[in-house]
Tab-separated table of C-alpha atoms in Angstrom:
chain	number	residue	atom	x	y	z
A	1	UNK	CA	25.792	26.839	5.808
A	2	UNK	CA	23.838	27.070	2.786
A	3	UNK	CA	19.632	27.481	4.286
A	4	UNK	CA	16.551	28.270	2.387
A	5	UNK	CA	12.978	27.574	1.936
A	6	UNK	CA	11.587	25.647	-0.647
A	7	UNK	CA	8.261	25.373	-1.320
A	8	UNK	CA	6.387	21.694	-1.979
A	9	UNK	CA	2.903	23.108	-2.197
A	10	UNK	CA	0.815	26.497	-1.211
A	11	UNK	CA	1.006	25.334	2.668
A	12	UNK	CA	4.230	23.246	2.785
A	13	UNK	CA	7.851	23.167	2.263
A	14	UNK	CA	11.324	21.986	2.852
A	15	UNK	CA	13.921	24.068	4.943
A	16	UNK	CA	17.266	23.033	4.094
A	17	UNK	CA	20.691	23.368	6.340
A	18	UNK	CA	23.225	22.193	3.958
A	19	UNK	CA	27.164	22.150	4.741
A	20	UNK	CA	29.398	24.204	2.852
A	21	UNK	CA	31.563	22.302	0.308
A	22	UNK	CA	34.818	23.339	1.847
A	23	UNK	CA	38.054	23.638	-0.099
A	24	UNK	CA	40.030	23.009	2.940
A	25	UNK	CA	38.763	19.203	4.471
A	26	UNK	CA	36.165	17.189	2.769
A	27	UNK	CA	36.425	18.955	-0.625
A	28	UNK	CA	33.613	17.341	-3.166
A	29	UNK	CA	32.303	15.085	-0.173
A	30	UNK	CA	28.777	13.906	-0.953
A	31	UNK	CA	27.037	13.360	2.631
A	32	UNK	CA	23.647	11.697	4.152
A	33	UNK	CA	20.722	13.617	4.373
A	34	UNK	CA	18.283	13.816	7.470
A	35	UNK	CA	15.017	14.896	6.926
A	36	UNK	CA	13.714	16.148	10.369
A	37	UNK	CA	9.706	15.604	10.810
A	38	UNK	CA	8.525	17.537	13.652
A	39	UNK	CA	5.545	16.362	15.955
A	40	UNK	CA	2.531	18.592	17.083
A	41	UNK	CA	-0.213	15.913	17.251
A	42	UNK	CA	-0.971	16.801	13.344
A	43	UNK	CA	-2.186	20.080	14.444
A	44	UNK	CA	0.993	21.968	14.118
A	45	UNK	CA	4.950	21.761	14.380
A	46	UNK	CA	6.803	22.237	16.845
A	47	UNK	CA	9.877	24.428	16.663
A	48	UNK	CA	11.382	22.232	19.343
A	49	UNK	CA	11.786	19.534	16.943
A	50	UNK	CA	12.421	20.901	13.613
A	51	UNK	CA	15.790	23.402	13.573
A	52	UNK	CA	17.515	22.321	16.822
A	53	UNK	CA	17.606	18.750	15.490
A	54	UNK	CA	18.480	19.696	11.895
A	55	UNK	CA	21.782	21.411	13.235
A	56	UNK	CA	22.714	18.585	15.426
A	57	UNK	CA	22.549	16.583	13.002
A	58	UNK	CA	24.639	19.006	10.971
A	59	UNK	CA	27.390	18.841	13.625
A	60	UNK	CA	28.167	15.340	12.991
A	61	UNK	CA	28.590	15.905	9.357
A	62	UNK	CA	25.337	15.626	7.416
A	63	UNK	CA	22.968	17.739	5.601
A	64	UNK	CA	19.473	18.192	6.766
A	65	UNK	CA	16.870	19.470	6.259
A	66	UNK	CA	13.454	20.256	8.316
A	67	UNK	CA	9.825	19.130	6.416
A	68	UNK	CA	6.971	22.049	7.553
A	69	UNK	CA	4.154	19.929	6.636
A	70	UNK	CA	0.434	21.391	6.198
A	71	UNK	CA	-1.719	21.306	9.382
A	72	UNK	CA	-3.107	24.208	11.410
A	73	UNK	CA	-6.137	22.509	9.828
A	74	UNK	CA	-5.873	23.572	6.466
A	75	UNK	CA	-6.303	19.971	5.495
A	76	UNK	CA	-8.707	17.034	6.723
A	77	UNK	CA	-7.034	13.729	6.841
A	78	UNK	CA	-3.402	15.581	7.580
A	79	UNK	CA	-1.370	11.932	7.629
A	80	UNK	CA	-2.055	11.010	4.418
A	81	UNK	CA	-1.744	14.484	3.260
A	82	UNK	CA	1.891	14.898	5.212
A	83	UNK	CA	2.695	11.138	3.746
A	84	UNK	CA	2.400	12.688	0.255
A	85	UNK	CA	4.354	16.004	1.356
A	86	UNK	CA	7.060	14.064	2.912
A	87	UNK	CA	7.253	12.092	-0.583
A	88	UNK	CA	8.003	15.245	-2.965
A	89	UNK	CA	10.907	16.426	0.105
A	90	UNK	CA	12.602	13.393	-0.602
A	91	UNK	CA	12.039	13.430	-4.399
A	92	UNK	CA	13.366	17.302	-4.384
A	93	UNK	CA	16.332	16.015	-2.258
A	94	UNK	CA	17.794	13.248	-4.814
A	95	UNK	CA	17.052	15.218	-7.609
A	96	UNK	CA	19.715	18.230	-5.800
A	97	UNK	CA	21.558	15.417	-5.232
A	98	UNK	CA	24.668	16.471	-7.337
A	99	UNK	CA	23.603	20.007	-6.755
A	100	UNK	CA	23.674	19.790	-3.146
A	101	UNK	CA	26.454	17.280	-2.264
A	102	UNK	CA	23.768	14.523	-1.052
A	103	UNK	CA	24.766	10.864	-0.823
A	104	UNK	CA	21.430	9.817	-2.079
A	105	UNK	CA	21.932	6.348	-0.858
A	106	UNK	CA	21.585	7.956	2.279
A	107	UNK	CA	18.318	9.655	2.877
A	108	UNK	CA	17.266	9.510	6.172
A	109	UNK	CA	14.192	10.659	8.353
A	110	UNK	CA	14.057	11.695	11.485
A	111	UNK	CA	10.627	12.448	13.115
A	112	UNK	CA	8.965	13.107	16.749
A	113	UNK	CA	5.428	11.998	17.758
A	114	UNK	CA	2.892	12.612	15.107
A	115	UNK	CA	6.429	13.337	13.150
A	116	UNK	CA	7.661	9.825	14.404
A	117	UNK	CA	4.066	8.433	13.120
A	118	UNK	CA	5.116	10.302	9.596
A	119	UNK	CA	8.517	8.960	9.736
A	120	UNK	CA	7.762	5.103	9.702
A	121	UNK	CA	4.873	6.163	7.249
A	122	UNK	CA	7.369	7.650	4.612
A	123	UNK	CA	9.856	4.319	5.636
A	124	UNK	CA	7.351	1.610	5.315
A	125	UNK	CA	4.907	3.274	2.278
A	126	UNK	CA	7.755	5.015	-0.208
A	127	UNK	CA	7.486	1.937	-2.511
A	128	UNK	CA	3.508	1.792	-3.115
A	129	UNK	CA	2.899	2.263	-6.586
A	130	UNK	CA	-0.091	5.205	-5.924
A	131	UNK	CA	2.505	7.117	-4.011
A	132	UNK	CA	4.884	7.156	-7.066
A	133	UNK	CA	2.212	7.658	-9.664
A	134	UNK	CA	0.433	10.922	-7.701
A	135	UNK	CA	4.353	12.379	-7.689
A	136	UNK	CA	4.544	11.198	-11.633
A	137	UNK	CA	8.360	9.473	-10.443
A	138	UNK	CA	9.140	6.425	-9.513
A	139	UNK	CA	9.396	4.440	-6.201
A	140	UNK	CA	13.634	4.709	-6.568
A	141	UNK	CA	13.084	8.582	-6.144
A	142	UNK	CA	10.997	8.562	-3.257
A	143	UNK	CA	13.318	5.514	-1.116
A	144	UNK	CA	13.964	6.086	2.945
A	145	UNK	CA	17.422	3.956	3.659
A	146	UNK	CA	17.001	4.469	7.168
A	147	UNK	CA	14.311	5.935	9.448
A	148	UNK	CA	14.431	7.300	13.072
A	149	UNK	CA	11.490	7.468	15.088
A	150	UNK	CA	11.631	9.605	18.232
A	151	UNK	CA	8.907	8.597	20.935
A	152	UNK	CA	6.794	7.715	18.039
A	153	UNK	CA	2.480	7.614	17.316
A	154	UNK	CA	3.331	4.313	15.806
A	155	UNK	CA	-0.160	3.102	15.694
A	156	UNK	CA	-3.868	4.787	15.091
A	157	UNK	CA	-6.536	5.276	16.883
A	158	UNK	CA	-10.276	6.476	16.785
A	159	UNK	CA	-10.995	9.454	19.276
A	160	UNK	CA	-13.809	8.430	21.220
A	161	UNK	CA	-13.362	12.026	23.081
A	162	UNK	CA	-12.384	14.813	21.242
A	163	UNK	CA	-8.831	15.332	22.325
A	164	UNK	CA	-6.737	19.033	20.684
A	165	UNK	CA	-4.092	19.396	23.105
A	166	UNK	CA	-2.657	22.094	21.875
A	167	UNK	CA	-4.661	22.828	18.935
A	168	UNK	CA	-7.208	25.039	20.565
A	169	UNK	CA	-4.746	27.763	21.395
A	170	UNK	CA	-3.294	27.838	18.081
A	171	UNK	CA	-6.294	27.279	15.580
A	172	UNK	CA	-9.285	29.500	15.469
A	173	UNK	CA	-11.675	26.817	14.418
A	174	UNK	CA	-9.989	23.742	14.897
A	175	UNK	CA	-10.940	20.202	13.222
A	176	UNK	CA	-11.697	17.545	15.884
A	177	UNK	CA	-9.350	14.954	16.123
A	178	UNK	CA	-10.856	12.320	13.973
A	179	UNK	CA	-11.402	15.097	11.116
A	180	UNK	CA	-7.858	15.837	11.532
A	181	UNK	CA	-6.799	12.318	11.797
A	182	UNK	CA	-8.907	10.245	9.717
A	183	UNK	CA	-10.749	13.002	7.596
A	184	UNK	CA	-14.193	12.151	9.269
A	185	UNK	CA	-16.058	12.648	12.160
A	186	UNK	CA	-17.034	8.535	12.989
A	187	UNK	CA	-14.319	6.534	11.048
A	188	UNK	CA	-14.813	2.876	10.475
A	189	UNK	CA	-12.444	0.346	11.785
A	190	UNK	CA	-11.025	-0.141	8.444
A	191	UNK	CA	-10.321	3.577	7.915
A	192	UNK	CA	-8.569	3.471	11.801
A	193	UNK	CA	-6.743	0.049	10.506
A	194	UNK	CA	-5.663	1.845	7.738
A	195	UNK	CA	-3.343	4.217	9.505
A	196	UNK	CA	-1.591	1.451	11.555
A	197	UNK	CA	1.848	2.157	9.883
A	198	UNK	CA	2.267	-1.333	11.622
A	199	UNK	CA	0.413	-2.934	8.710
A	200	UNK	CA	3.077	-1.793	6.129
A	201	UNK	CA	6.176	-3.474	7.032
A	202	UNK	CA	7.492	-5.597	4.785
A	203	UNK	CA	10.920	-6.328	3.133
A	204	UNK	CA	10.995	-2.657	1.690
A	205	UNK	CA	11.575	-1.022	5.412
A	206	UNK	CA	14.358	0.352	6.269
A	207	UNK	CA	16.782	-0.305	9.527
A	208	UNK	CA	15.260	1.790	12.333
A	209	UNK	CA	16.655	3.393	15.424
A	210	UNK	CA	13.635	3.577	17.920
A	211	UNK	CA	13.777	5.847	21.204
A	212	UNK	CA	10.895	6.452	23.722
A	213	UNK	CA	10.322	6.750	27.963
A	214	UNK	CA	8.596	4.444	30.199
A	215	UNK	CA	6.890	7.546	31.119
A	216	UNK	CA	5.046	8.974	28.445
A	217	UNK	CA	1.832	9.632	28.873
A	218	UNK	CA	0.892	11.099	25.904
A	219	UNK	CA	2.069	8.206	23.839
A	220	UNK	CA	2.732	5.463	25.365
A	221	UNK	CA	5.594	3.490	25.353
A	222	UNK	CA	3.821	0.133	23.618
A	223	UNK	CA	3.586	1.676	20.559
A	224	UNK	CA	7.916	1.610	20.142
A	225	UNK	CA	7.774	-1.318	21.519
A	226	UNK	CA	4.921	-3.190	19.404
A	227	UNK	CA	6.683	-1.500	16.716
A	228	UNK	CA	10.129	-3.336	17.377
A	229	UNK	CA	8.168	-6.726	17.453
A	230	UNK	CA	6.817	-5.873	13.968
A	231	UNK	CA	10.055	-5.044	12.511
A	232	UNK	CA	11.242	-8.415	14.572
A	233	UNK	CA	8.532	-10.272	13.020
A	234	UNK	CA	9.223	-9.241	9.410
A	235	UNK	CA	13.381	-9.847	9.725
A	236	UNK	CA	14.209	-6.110	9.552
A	237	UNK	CA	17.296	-4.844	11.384
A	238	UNK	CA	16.539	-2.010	14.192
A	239	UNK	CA	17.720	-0.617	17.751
A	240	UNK	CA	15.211	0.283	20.323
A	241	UNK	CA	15.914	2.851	23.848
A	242	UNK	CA	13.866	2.390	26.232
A	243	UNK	CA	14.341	5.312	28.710
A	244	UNK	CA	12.894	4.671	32.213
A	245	UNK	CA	12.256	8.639	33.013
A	246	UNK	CA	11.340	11.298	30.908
A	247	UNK	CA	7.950	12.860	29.616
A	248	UNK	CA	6.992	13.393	25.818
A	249	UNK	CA	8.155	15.517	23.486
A	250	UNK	CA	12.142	15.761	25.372
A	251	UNK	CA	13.537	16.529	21.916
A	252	UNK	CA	17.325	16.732	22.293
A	253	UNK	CA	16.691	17.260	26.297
A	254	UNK	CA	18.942	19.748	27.056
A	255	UNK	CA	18.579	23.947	26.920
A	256	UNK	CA	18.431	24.245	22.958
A	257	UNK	CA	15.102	22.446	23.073
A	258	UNK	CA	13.606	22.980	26.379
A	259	UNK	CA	10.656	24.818	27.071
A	260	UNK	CA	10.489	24.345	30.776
A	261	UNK	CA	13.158	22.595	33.161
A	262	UNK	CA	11.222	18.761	33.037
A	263	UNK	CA	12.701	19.021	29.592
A	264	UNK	CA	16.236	18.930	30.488
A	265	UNK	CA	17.262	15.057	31.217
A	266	UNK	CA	20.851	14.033	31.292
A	267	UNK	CA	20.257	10.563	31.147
A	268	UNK	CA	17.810	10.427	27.852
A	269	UNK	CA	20.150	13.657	26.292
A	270	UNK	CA	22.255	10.191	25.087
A	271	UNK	CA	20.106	9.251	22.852
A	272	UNK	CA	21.505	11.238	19.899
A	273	UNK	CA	24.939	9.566	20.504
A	274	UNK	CA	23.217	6.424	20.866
A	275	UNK	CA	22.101	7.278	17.503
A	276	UNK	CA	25.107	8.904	15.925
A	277	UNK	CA	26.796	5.708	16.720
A	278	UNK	CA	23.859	3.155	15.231
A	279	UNK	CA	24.361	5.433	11.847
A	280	UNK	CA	27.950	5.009	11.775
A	281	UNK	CA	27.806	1.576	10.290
A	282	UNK	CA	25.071	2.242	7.870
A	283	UNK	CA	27.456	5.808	6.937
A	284	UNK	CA	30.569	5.557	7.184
C-alpha cells in the first residue's frame, strides 16, 4: 500500500491508498480509481466515511483515494468551494495516471451526505467550461465515468432555522447554515436553485449507483429518489437501494464504521456488494 497526503490548496488535500504493483499477480495492471467524499453537513468530515471506505474499496481491487475538502468554516459558500477542490483531485489523479497505475477511464466518486451532494456535483458539473478554465485544463481532465452517491443531499435548500448539527461542537465560531451553504445569510431563490445538482443532468452524467433508507431523517429519502427520476428523465443509466431500516450516516454498517450499535445493520451492510457487483460491468 502506497498512502500519502497531497496537498490541493492551504486547507485541502487528497489522501491516497494505492495498491502495490505486484510482481507476483497483476504485474503492470492499471486499475479504477474511487475517490471517497465524506459527509459532515459541509461543516466537517467524517472519519466514518473517508478511510474505512477507501480500503474497502481497495479490497476489491482498486485504488482510492479519500478528498479532505475545506470546511470547519474556513470558507463561505463550502459546495462550490468543495466542487472546485474535488475538480483539481481528479485532475491530480489522471495526470499520476501512468505514475500510479490508474485506469483513467475509470475515475470514480464515491460520496456520503453533503459528500453524496458533492459527488453528483463533480458527476453532473465536470464538463462546464468555468470549471475547466479556473483549473487552466480541460473538461477531459476533470471527467467522472461513474458516480456513487451514498444517502445523498441531492437537492438544496434555504435554512429558514439555523440548523449546525454537529458544527457547534467542533467550530468555535461557526457560520450559520446558509453562510455555509449558500455564502449568505438570506439567499434568493435563484441562489437556492442554483445548488439543485438536479438542474445539471444532462447527457454528460455518468451511470450512478444510488443507496439510501426509508428512515432517514436527516435526509430524506425523496431526494435519491427524485434524483433517480431525473437521471430517468434525461436517459441516463443508474441503480437505486432503497433500504426500509436504517438511520443516516450507516457508512459501511458494520464495526469498522460504527460509532454506536444503531450503526451496525446486516441487512443495508449489502449495499457495497450490491455495488461491487453494479461496477463489475462498467470494470471489468
Amino acid at each position: 500500500m502506497i498512502s500519502e497526503k497531497i496537498q490541493l490548496n492551504k486547507t485541502a488535500y487528497l489522501e491516497t491508498y494505492l495498491l502495490n504493483n505486484s510482481q507476483e499477480y497483476n504485474v503492470g495492471k492499471k486499475r479504477p480509481f474511487v475517490l471517497v467524499i465524506p459527509g459532515g453537513g459541509y461543516a466537517f468530515t467524517s472519519d466514518r466515511e473517508a478511510e474505512p471506505i477507501a480500503l474497502k474499496f481497495n479490497s476489491i481491487g482498486f485504488n482510492s483515494g479519500v478528498l479532505w475538502y475545506t470546511v470547519m468554516d474556513q470558507v463561505t459558500n463550502v459546495p462550490h468551494n468543495a466542487l472546485i477542490e474535488g475538480a483539481m483531485a481528479i485532475k491530480y489523479i489522471r495526470e499520476h495516471g501512468e505514475e500510479w497505475l490508474i485506469d483513467t477511464d475509470n475515475i470514480i466518486v464515491c460520496g456520503f451526505s453533503a459528500g453524496g451532494h458533492l459527488t453528483v456535483q463533480l458527476a453532473t458539473r465536470w464538463h462546464q467550461e468555468w470549471l475547466a478554465k479556473e483549473l487552466n485544463t480541460t473538461s477531459d481532465m476533470l471527467k467522472v465515468n461513474l458516480a456513487i452517491p451514498c444517502y445523498a443531499a441531492a437537492k438544496s435548500k434555504k435554512f429558514a432555522v439555523d440548523d449546525l448539527g454537529f458544527a457547534h461542537q467542533l467550530i468555535e465560531n461557526p457560520n450559520t447554515a446558509n453562510v455555509r451553504f449558500f455564502g449568505v445569510e438570506d439567499p434568493t431563490d435563484e441562489e437556492v436553485e442554483a445548488y439543485n445538482i438536479l438542474n445539471y443532468i444532462d447527457k454528460h452524467t455518468p451511470p450512478m449507483f444510488i443507496w439510501h433508507t426509508f428512515e432517514d431523517v436527516l435526509v430524506d429519502v425523496s431526494a435519491s429518489i427524485e434524483l433517480a427520476a431525473k437521471l430517468k428523465e434525461k436517459n441516463i443509466p443508474f441503480e437505486l437501494h432503497i433500504f426500509e431500516k436504517g438511520e443516516h450516516g450507516l457508512a459501511l454498517c458494520d464495526r469498522t464504521t460504527s460509532r454506536k450499535a444503531s450503526h451496525h445493520n446486516n441487512h443495508v451492510i449489502h449495499w457495497f456488494e450490491l455495488c461491487e457487483e453494479w461496477l463489475s460491468d462498467y470494470i471489468d
